[in-house]
């Protein structure tokens, strides 16, 4: 039985047929009630106030309505599953042809490429997180309802993985910060219909993001007890070699906080010079020279100064690939039905930003 909800973009209520006629079905579960109580404990300051503390964006009545609506949307939105497809690749086409009607959207590609399984692979984890961060910054309004559901389900799995495995929490904190900032801006512009879906669903999602941020803030790193060989037992030249393998300055600083020996190695001028030369061109050095007290160039400060003005090179263990012959986007391990005589010559790795650009029309 079709029914239009308060927002024409919402899917409406869930109805069941009884002997007395059609009745609205509101699913209820103890887990849902616990989730409501947990989210209710989060401060609504970020949602209810803007830049000025006296400026209210939503009234208390709106938030109560959002809490009620959370119960109705629990069955539809709070699920760990996503839309699965047999093929883990997608044909990227930007115009209609006789063989194919319509065009490929960002949301469709996001649903088809199995990012939920990709985050379990350590080679692809950083790649997927970076892609989610780029979508959070500029492409949230381009996602369909199904793509939004998959996006937040994958994000939920990422947060759980970080909490359980304590893997790269800094990267996820940056992602959630960008996502919450973007949502706050977009929710204020609801009068312009910038978000697909009911506004109360987005308010609930913002509350969930605040809950995730609180979980990561309270994350305690477990100290592993190991009687075998440790990092401190390695010789200096091996420790130095490890530091030279890093491509992120923050990773070098973090490792330098482990022991005094690693701190000494992490402050090496030559290490930071190599890092600057890897990420930036020589012309960029000349514009932002930062001499130290002894008259030498402070390469460590140079790196973070240049990072503010220029993008750094990104390194990933595995990325999506695009076949120029077939116009298909896929994970290299899963493959695709290529018709080229030599498929390897047609492959092109796709960076997260390139992935976003493929679906800009």
mmCIF file of C-alpha atoms in Angstrom:
data_model
loop_
_atom_site.group_PDB
_atom_site.id
_atom_site.type_symbol
_atom_site.label_atom_id
_atom_site.label_comp_id
_atom_site.label_asym_id
_atom_site.label_seq_id
_atom_site.Cartn_x
_atom_site.Cartn_y
_atom_site.Cartn_z
ATOM 1 C CA UNK A 1 0.000 0.000 0.000
ATOM 2 C CA UNK A 2 1.729 3.194 -1.078
ATOM 3 C CA UNK A 3 1.927 6.089 1.319
ATOM 4 C CA UNK A 4 3.789 9.371 1.134
ATOM 5 C CA UNK A 5 5.466 10.462 4.346
ATOM 6 C CA UNK A 6 6.007 14.003 5.616
ATOM 7 C CA UNK A 7 8.943 14.311 3.246
ATOM 8 C CA UNK A 8 8.218 13.270 -0.341
ATOM 9 C CA UNK A 9 11.710 11.787 -0.594
ATOM 10 C CA UNK A 10 11.165 9.399 2.334
ATOM 11 C CA UNK A 11 9.978 5.834 1.633
ATOM 12 C CA UNK A 12 6.914 6.253 3.863
ATOM 13 C CA UNK A 13 5.520 4.031 6.604
ATOM 14 C CA UNK A 14 5.519 0.227 6.769
ATOM 15 C CA UNK A 15 1.954 -1.185 6.627
ATOM 16 C CA UNK A 16 0.448 -4.640 7.275
ATOM 17 C CA UNK A 17 -2.988 -5.933 6.322
ATOM 18 C CA UNK A 18 -5.223 -7.182 9.193
ATOM 19 C CA UNK A 19 -8.847 -8.242 9.529
ATOM 20 C CA UNK A 20 -9.715 -4.705 10.598
ATOM 21 C CA UNK A 21 -7.909 -3.170 7.628
ATOM 22 C CA UNK A 22 -4.426 -1.760 7.030
ATOM 23 C CA UNK A 23 -2.423 -0.855 10.130
ATOM 24 C CA UNK A 24 0.916 0.864 10.444
ATOM 25 C CA UNK A 25 3.765 -1.381 11.671
ATOM 26 C CA UNK A 26 6.343 0.140 14.002
ATOM 27 C CA UNK A 27 9.145 -2.388 14.705
ATOM 28 C CA UNK A 28 10.501 -2.387 18.241
ATOM 29 C CA UNK A 29 13.403 -4.223 19.798
ATOM 30 C CA UNK A 30 15.356 -4.016 23.109
ATOM 31 C CA UNK A 31 18.541 -3.289 21.110
ATOM 32 C CA UNK A 32 16.810 -0.286 19.569
ATOM 33 C CA UNK A 33 15.784 1.002 22.980
ATOM 34 C CA UNK A 34 19.361 0.635 24.252
ATOM 35 C CA UNK A 35 20.628 2.481 21.178
ATOM 36 C CA UNK A 36 18.168 5.308 21.816
ATOM 37 C CA UNK A 37 19.249 5.637 25.429
ATOM 38 C CA UNK A 38 22.923 5.667 24.417
ATOM 39 C CA UNK A 39 22.403 8.331 21.751
ATOM 40 C CA UNK A 40 20.246 10.418 24.094
ATOM 41 C CA UNK A 41 23.207 10.780 26.461
ATOM 42 C CA UNK A 42 25.227 12.581 23.808
ATOM 43 C CA UNK A 43 25.248 16.340 24.046
ATOM 44 C CA UNK A 44 23.138 18.026 21.370
ATOM 45 C CA UNK A 45 25.251 21.187 21.512
ATOM 46 C CA UNK A 46 26.817 20.534 18.115
ATOM 47 C CA UNK A 47 23.406 19.925 16.530
ATOM 48 C CA UNK A 48 21.375 22.605 18.232
ATOM 49 C CA UNK A 49 23.827 25.480 18.141
ATOM 50 C CA UNK A 50 25.727 27.060 15.315
ATOM 51 C CA UNK A 51 28.728 29.356 15.513
ATOM 52 C CA UNK A 52 26.975 31.455 18.162
ATOM 53 C CA UNK A 53 25.898 29.759 21.368
ATOM 54 C CA UNK A 54 22.597 31.666 21.446
ATOM 55 C CA UNK A 55 21.629 30.664 17.908
ATOM 56 C CA UNK A 56 19.326 27.614 17.801
ATOM 57 C CA UNK A 57 18.962 25.665 14.579
ATOM 58 C CA UNK A 58 16.442 23.085 15.772
ATOM 59 C CA UNK A 59 13.957 23.201 18.607
ATOM 60 C CA UNK A 60 13.552 20.577 21.299
ATOM 61 C CA UNK A 61 10.363 19.436 19.592
ATOM 62 C CA UNK A 62 12.314 18.656 16.418
ATOM 63 C CA UNK A 63 14.796 16.529 18.359
ATOM 64 C CA UNK A 64 11.984 14.617 20.092
ATOM 65 C CA UNK A 65 10.443 13.938 16.698
ATOM 66 C CA UNK A 66 13.840 12.750 15.443
ATOM 67 C CA UNK A 67 14.097 10.333 18.382
ATOM 68 C CA UNK A 68 10.663 8.892 17.591
ATOM 69 C CA UNK A 69 11.499 8.597 13.941
ATOM 70 C CA UNK A 70 14.674 6.714 14.846
ATOM 71 C CA UNK A 71 12.489 3.833 16.075
ATOM 72 C CA UNK A 72 10.579 3.724 12.802
ATOM 73 C CA UNK A 73 13.727 3.829 10.703
ATOM 74 C CA UNK A 74 15.628 1.265 12.773
ATOM 75 C CA UNK A 75 14.627 -1.723 10.665
ATOM 76 C CA UNK A 76 15.425 0.078 7.424
ATOM 77 C CA UNK A 77 18.618 1.936 8.305
ATOM 78 C CA UNK A 78 20.323 0.142 11.221
ATOM 79 C CA UNK A 79 21.447 -3.025 9.443
ATOM 80 C CA UNK A 80 24.908 -4.425 8.897
ATOM 81 C CA UNK A 81 24.121 -5.723 5.419
ATOM 82 C CA UNK A 82 24.518 -3.798 2.199
ATOM 83 C CA UNK A 83 23.391 -4.349 -1.379
ATOM 84 C CA UNK A 84 25.471 -7.246 -2.700
ATOM 85 C CA UNK A 85 26.129 -7.964 -6.362
ATOM 86 C CA UNK A 86 27.602 -11.033 -7.979
ATOM 87 C CA UNK A 87 30.020 -8.979 -10.090
ATOM 88 C CA UNK A 88 32.506 -6.832 -8.163
ATOM 89 C CA UNK A 89 33.077 -4.483 -11.088
ATOM 90 C CA UNK A 90 31.098 -1.766 -12.832
ATOM 91 C CA UNK A 91 30.978 -0.405 -16.373
ATOM 92 C CA UNK A 92 31.628 3.349 -16.293
ATOM 93 C CA UNK A 93 29.698 5.155 -19.007
ATOM 94 C CA UNK A 94 28.752 8.827 -19.096
ATOM 95 C CA UNK A 95 26.145 8.856 -21.835
ATOM 96 C CA UNK A 96 23.365 6.718 -23.261
ATOM 97 C CA UNK A 97 23.964 4.328 -26.147
ATOM 98 C CA UNK A 98 21.859 1.768 -27.961
ATOM 99 C CA UNK A 99 23.336 -0.972 -25.811
ATOM 100 C CA UNK A 100 23.230 0.902 -22.506
ATOM 101 C CA UNK A 101 20.655 3.398 -21.355
ATOM 102 C CA UNK A 102 21.403 6.086 -18.786
ATOM 103 C CA UNK A 103 24.773 6.599 -17.123
ATOM 104 C CA UNK A 104 26.735 5.377 -14.118
ATOM 105 C CA UNK A 105 26.452 7.378 -10.895
ATOM 106 C CA UNK A 106 28.754 7.662 -7.904
ATOM 107 C CA UNK A 107 26.190 5.971 -5.667
ATOM 108 C CA UNK A 108 25.814 3.041 -8.073
ATOM 109 C CA UNK A 109 29.573 2.522 -8.221
ATOM 110 C CA UNK A 110 29.819 2.768 -4.446
ATOM 111 C CA UNK A 111 27.211 0.013 -4.082
ATOM 112 C CA UNK A 112 28.729 -2.330 -6.658
ATOM 113 C CA UNK A 113 32.439 -2.347 -5.744
ATOM 114 C CA UNK A 114 32.166 -4.206 -2.423
ATOM 115 C CA UNK A 115 33.896 -1.694 -0.157
ATOM 116 C CA UNK A 116 32.496 -3.569 2.844
ATOM 117 C CA UNK A 117 34.854 -6.491 2.146
ATOM 118 C CA UNK A 118 37.696 -4.199 1.046
ATOM 119 C CA UNK A 119 38.103 -2.673 4.526
ATOM 120 C CA UNK A 120 38.972 -6.125 5.880
ATOM 121 C CA UNK A 121 42.031 -6.168 3.602
ATOM 122 C CA UNK A 122 44.885 -4.207 5.181
ATOM 123 C CA UNK A 123 46.179 -3.289 1.707
ATOM 124 C CA UNK A 124 42.897 -1.541 0.818
ATOM 125 C CA UNK A 125 41.892 -0.141 4.205
ATOM 126 C CA UNK A 126 43.593 3.264 3.868
ATOM 127 C CA UNK A 127 42.368 3.568 0.284
ATOM 128 C CA UNK A 128 38.716 3.065 1.269
ATOM 129 C CA UNK A 129 38.997 5.452 4.226
ATOM 130 C CA UNK A 130 40.491 8.166 2.001
ATOM 131 C CA UNK A 131 37.690 7.644 -0.511
ATOM 132 C CA UNK A 132 35.051 7.959 2.222
ATOM 133 C CA UNK A 133 36.738 11.160 3.386
ATOM 134 C CA UNK A 134 36.596 12.701 -0.096
ATOM 135 C CA UNK A 135 32.929 11.748 -0.410
ATOM 136 C CA UNK A 136 32.251 13.303 2.994
ATOM 137 C CA UNK A 137 33.861 16.580 1.946
ATOM 138 C CA UNK A 138 32.109 17.145 -1.370
ATOM 139 C CA UNK A 139 29.906 14.296 -2.606
ATOM 140 C CA UNK A 140 27.372 13.528 0.130
ATOM 141 C CA UNK A 141 24.629 15.258 -1.819
ATOM 142 C CA UNK A 142 25.330 12.984 -4.806
ATOM 143 C CA UNK A 143 24.591 9.731 -2.962
ATOM 144 C CA UNK A 144 21.265 7.993 -3.423
ATOM 145 C CA UNK A 145 19.349 6.552 -0.468
ATOM 146 C CA UNK A 146 20.848 3.069 -0.959
ATOM 147 C CA UNK A 147 24.345 4.512 -1.327
ATOM 148 C CA UNK A 148 23.902 6.530 1.871
ATOM 149 C CA UNK A 149 22.876 3.385 3.724
ATOM 150 C CA UNK A 150 25.927 1.503 2.448
ATOM 151 C CA UNK A 151 28.196 4.474 3.219
ATOM 152 C CA UNK A 152 27.227 4.589 6.900
ATOM 153 C CA UNK A 153 27.175 0.785 7.247
ATOM 154 C CA UNK A 154 30.755 0.653 5.943
ATOM 155 C CA UNK A 155 31.710 3.544 8.211
ATOM 156 C CA UNK A 156 30.245 1.661 11.174
ATOM 157 C CA UNK A 157 32.351 -1.415 10.299
ATOM 158 C CA UNK A 158 35.463 0.760 10.015
ATOM 159 C CA UNK A 159 34.915 2.270 13.469
ATOM 160 C CA UNK A 160 34.336 -1.177 14.985
ATOM 161 C CA UNK A 161 37.498 -2.484 13.322
ATOM 162 C CA UNK A 162 39.535 0.420 14.703
ATOM 163 C CA UNK A 163 38.098 -0.025 18.210
ATOM 164 C CA UNK A 164 38.731 -3.780 18.185
ATOM 165 C CA UNK A 165 42.081 -3.891 16.347
ATOM 166 C CA UNK A 166 43.287 -0.371 17.288
ATOM 167 C CA UNK A 167 44.417 0.116 13.704
ATOM 168 C CA UNK A 168 45.183 3.678 12.531
ATOM 169 C CA UNK A 169 42.694 5.620 14.741
ATOM 170 C CA UNK A 170 44.122 8.982 13.652
ATOM 171 C CA UNK A 171 42.971 8.408 10.072
ATOM 172 C CA UNK A 172 39.403 7.612 11.182
ATOM 173 C CA UNK A 173 39.273 10.597 13.543
ATOM 174 C CA UNK A 174 40.090 12.903 10.618
ATOM 175 C CA UNK A 175 37.377 11.248 8.512
ATOM 176 C CA UNK A 176 34.696 11.638 11.208
ATOM 177 C CA UNK A 177 35.715 15.246 11.844
ATOM 178 C CA UNK A 178 35.335 16.130 8.156
ATOM 179 C CA UNK A 179 32.040 14.243 7.945
ATOM 180 C CA UNK A 180 30.511 15.931 11.006
ATOM 181 C CA UNK A 181 31.622 19.384 9.826
ATOM 182 C CA UNK A 182 30.117 18.819 6.392
ATOM 183 C CA UNK A 183 26.847 17.494 7.819
ATOM 184 C CA UNK A 184 26.476 20.478 10.152
ATOM 185 C CA UNK A 185 26.820 22.815 7.162
ATOM 186 C CA UNK A 186 24.440 20.815 4.953
ATOM 187 C CA UNK A 187 21.786 20.402 7.653
ATOM 188 C CA UNK A 188 21.661 24.184 8.063
ATOM 189 C CA UNK A 189 20.942 24.408 4.328
ATOM 190 C CA UNK A 190 18.010 21.999 4.471
ATOM 191 C CA UNK A 191 15.708 24.666 3.056
ATOM 192 C CA UNK A 192 17.606 24.332 -0.214
ATOM 193 C CA UNK A 193 16.964 20.549 -0.324
ATOM 194 C CA UNK A 194 20.671 19.791 -0.503
ATOM 195 C CA UNK A 195 20.408 16.360 1.151
ATOM 196 C CA UNK A 196 18.568 13.356 -0.244
ATOM 197 C CA UNK A 197 16.335 11.875 2.446
ATOM 198 C CA UNK A 198 14.434 13.005 5.512
ATOM 199 C CA UNK A 199 16.243 15.651 7.562
ATOM 200 C CA UNK A 200 15.545 13.744 10.790
ATOM 201 C CA UNK A 201 17.449 10.731 9.462
ATOM 202 C CA UNK A 202 20.470 12.953 8.882
ATOM 203 C CA UNK A 203 20.189 14.383 12.405
ATOM 204 C CA UNK A 204 20.216 10.818 13.765
ATOM 205 C CA UNK A 205 23.263 10.050 11.637
ATOM 206 C CA UNK A 206 25.037 13.098 13.009
ATOM 207 C CA UNK A 207 24.289 11.889 16.535
ATOM 208 C CA UNK A 208 25.769 8.507 15.611
ATOM 209 C CA UNK A 209 28.921 10.226 14.321
ATOM 210 C CA UNK A 210 29.260 12.043 17.641
ATOM 211 C CA UNK A 211 28.955 8.690 19.412
ATOM 212 C CA UNK A 212 31.707 7.208 17.205
ATOM 213 C CA UNK A 213 33.952 10.190 17.913
ATOM 214 C CA UNK A 214 33.441 9.697 21.638
ATOM 215 C CA UNK A 215 34.330 5.996 21.333
ATOM 216 C CA UNK A 216 37.569 6.820 19.508
ATOM 217 C CA UNK A 217 38.362 9.555 22.005
ATOM 218 C CA UNK A 218 38.079 7.051 24.859
ATOM 219 C CA UNK A 219 40.085 4.409 22.986
ATOM 220 C CA UNK A 220 42.872 2.954 25.106
ATOM 221 C CA UNK A 221 45.752 1.256 23.302
ATOM 222 C CA UNK A 222 46.421 -2.190 24.759
ATOM 223 C CA UNK A 223 49.992 -2.848 25.768
ATOM 224 C CA UNK A 224 51.082 -6.114 24.234
ATOM 225 C CA UNK A 225 53.137 -8.395 26.462
ATOM 226 C CA UNK A 226 55.749 -10.220 24.408
ATOM 227 C CA UNK A 227 58.828 -11.929 25.770
ATOM 228 C CA UNK A 228 60.397 -12.242 22.320
ATOM 229 C CA UNK A 229 62.317 -9.762 20.189
ATOM 230 C CA UNK A 230 60.941 -6.187 20.346
ATOM 231 C CA UNK A 231 61.461 -3.074 18.252
ATOM 232 C CA UNK A 232 63.962 -1.701 20.755
ATOM 233 C CA UNK A 233 66.169 -4.774 20.331
ATOM 234 C CA UNK A 234 66.833 -4.042 16.652
ATOM 235 C CA UNK A 235 70.149 -2.429 15.690
ATOM 236 C CA UNK A 236 70.251 1.288 14.880
ATOM 237 C CA UNK A 237 70.699 0.849 11.124
ATOM 238 C CA UNK A 238 67.545 -1.304 10.956
ATOM 239 C CA UNK A 239 65.513 1.185 12.990
ATOM 240 C CA UNK A 240 66.760 3.961 10.751
ATOM 241 C CA UNK A 241 65.803 1.934 7.677
ATOM 242 C CA UNK A 242 62.266 1.515 9.049
ATOM 243 C CA UNK A 243 61.888 5.264 9.520
ATOM 244 C CA UNK A 244 63.042 5.908 5.949
ATOM 245 C CA UNK A 245 60.219 3.658 4.727
ATOM 246 C CA UNK A 246 57.539 5.973 6.103
ATOM 247 C CA UNK A 247 55.840 8.428 3.762
ATOM 248 C CA UNK A 248 53.811 10.312 6.388
ATOM 249 C CA UNK A 249 55.474 12.791 8.722
ATOM 250 C CA UNK A 250 52.965 12.154 11.509
ATOM 251 C CA UNK A 251 53.818 8.446 11.473
ATOM 252 C CA UNK A 252 57.490 9.323 11.972
ATOM 253 C CA UNK A 253 56.647 11.582 14.910
ATOM 254 C CA UNK A 254 54.396 8.932 16.473
ATOM 255 C CA UNK A 255 57.075 6.245 16.204
ATOM 256 C CA UNK A 256 59.632 8.643 17.659
ATOM 257 C CA UNK A 257 57.576 8.825 20.859
ATOM 258 C CA UNK A 258 58.075 5.109 21.596
ATOM 259 C CA UNK A 259 61.677 5.188 22.868
ATOM 260 C CA UNK A 260 64.429 7.809 23.286
ATOM 261 C CA UNK A 261 66.469 6.058 20.595
ATOM 262 C CA UNK A 262 63.646 6.273 18.064
ATOM 263 C CA UNK A 263 63.101 9.927 18.996
ATOM 264 C CA UNK A 264 66.735 10.691 18.228
ATOM 265 C CA UNK A 265 66.471 8.938 14.852
ATOM 266 C CA UNK A 266 63.172 10.646 14.019
ATOM 267 C CA UNK A 267 64.766 14.091 14.437
ATOM 268 C CA UNK A 268 67.426 13.432 11.792
ATOM 269 C CA UNK A 269 67.594 16.305 9.280
ATOM 270 C CA UNK A 270 68.453 13.980 6.413
ATOM 271 C CA UNK A 271 65.314 11.907 7.081
ATOM 272 C CA UNK A 272 63.032 14.940 6.786
ATOM 273 C CA UNK A 273 64.943 16.229 3.763
ATOM 274 C CA UNK A 274 64.336 12.945 1.924
ATOM 275 C CA UNK A 275 60.664 13.113 2.895
ATOM 276 C CA UNK A 276 60.357 16.660 1.499
ATOM 277 C CA UNK A 277 62.116 15.668 -1.714
ATOM 278 C CA UNK A 278 59.773 12.719 -2.137
ATOM 279 C CA UNK A 279 56.554 14.738 -1.794
ATOM 280 C CA UNK A 280 57.443 18.169 -3.167
ATOM 281 C CA UNK A 281 59.317 19.754 -6.073
ATOM 282 C CA UNK A 282 62.461 21.853 -5.681
ATOM 283 C CA UNK A 283 60.657 24.986 -6.873
ATOM 284 C CA UNK A 284 58.268 24.643 -3.938
ATOM 285 C CA UNK A 285 61.205 24.552 -1.493
ATOM 286 C CA UNK A 286 62.444 27.963 -2.601
ATOM 287 C CA UNK A 287 59.137 29.630 -1.772
ATOM 288 C CA UNK A 288 58.992 28.334 1.804
ATOM 289 C CA UNK A 289 62.563 28.164 3.118
ATOM 290 C CA UNK A 290 62.643 27.892 6.927
ATOM 291 C CA UNK A 291 66.176 28.277 8.382
ATOM 292 C CA UNK A 292 66.939 26.926 11.857
ATOM 293 C CA UNK A 293 68.804 28.726 14.647
ATOM 294 C CA UNK A 294 72.121 27.350 13.362
ATOM 295 C CA UNK A 295 71.472 28.650 9.875
ATOM 296 C CA UNK A 296 70.579 25.272 8.367
ATOM 297 C CA UNK A 297 67.256 24.522 6.707
ATOM 298 C CA UNK A 298 64.755 23.062 9.157
ATOM 299 C CA UNK A 299 63.426 20.266 6.945
ATOM 300 C CA UNK A 300 60.930 19.060 9.531
ATOM 301 C CA UNK A 301 59.189 22.427 9.677
ATOM 302 C CA UNK A 302 59.544 22.667 5.904
ATOM 303 C CA UNK A 303 57.575 19.450 5.455
ATOM 304 C CA UNK A 304 54.587 20.601 7.513
ATOM 305 C CA UNK A 305 54.703 24.085 5.974
ATOM 306 C CA UNK A 306 54.679 22.695 2.428
ATOM 307 C CA UNK A 307 51.918 20.267 3.370
ATOM 308 C CA UNK A 308 49.589 23.221 3.985
ATOM 309 C CA UNK A 309 50.084 24.561 0.453
ATOM 310 C CA UNK A 310 50.648 21.501 -1.749
ATOM 311 C CA UNK A 311 49.186 17.974 -1.844
ATOM 312 C CA UNK A 312 51.441 15.114 -0.812
ATOM 313 C CA UNK A 313 51.913 11.881 -2.721
ATOM 314 C CA UNK A 314 49.569 9.117 -1.635
ATOM 315 C CA UNK A 315 50.687 5.509 -1.209
ATOM 316 C CA UNK A 316 48.300 2.549 -1.046
ATOM 317 C CA UNK A 317 48.913 -1.166 -0.901
ATOM 318 C CA UNK A 318 46.131 -1.798 -3.406
ATOM 319 C CA UNK A 319 43.798 0.430 -5.407
ATOM 320 C CA UNK A 320 40.885 0.176 -7.787
ATOM 321 C CA UNK A 321 41.860 -0.230 -11.453
ATOM 322 C CA UNK A 322 40.257 1.073 -14.614
ATOM 323 C CA UNK A 323 40.408 -0.822 -17.901
ATOM 324 C CA UNK A 324 40.717 1.670 -20.774
ATOM 325 C CA UNK A 325 39.677 -0.996 -23.285
ATOM 326 C CA UNK A 326 36.465 -2.086 -21.537
ATOM 327 C CA UNK A 327 35.734 1.103 -19.512
ATOM 328 C CA UNK A 328 35.297 -1.074 -16.423
ATOM 329 C CA UNK A 329 36.240 -0.151 -12.846
ATOM 330 C CA UNK A 330 37.247 -3.076 -10.616
ATOM 331 C CA UNK A 331 39.527 -4.438 -7.911
ATOM 332 C CA UNK A 332 42.548 -6.035 -9.533
ATOM 333 C CA UNK A 333 42.274 -9.254 -7.515
ATOM 334 C CA UNK A 334 38.666 -9.870 -8.556
ATOM 335 C CA UNK A 335 39.318 -9.160 -12.253
ATOM 336 C CA UNK A 336 36.744 -8.401 -14.965
ATOM 337 C CA UNK A 337 35.642 -9.931 -18.310
ATOM 338 C CA UNK A 338 38.230 -8.137 -20.477
ATOM 339 C CA UNK A 339 38.148 -8.628 -24.259
ATOM 340 C CA UNK A 340 41.578 -7.111 -24.942
ATOM 341 C CA UNK A 341 44.351 -9.340 -26.319
ATOM 342 C CA UNK A 342 46.729 -8.143 -23.571
ATOM 343 C CA UNK A 343 44.618 -6.930 -20.615
ATOM 344 C CA UNK A 344 47.588 -5.825 -18.501
ATOM 345 C CA UNK A 345 48.449 -3.055 -20.981
ATOM 346 C CA UNK A 346 44.974 -1.530 -20.575
ATOM 347 C CA UNK A 347 44.952 -1.270 -16.790
ATOM 348 C CA UNK A 348 45.307 2.039 -14.992
ATOM 349 C CA UNK A 349 45.371 2.437 -11.176
ATOM 350 C CA UNK A 350 42.686 4.799 -9.881
ATOM 351 C CA UNK A 351 43.432 7.104 -6.953
ATOM 352 C CA UNK A 352 40.585 8.104 -4.582
ATOM 353 C CA UNK A 353 40.384 11.561 -6.181
ATOM 354 C CA UNK A 354 40.350 10.029 -9.664
ATOM 355 C CA UNK A 355 37.487 7.787 -8.548
ATOM 356 C CA UNK A 356 35.459 10.870 -7.601
ATOM 357 C CA UNK A 357 36.358 12.628 -10.869
ATOM 358 C CA UNK A 358 35.119 9.680 -12.940
ATOM 359 C CA UNK A 359 31.559 10.405 -11.847
ATOM 360 C CA UNK A 360 31.515 14.190 -12.226
ATOM 361 C CA UNK A 361 29.315 15.194 -15.127
#
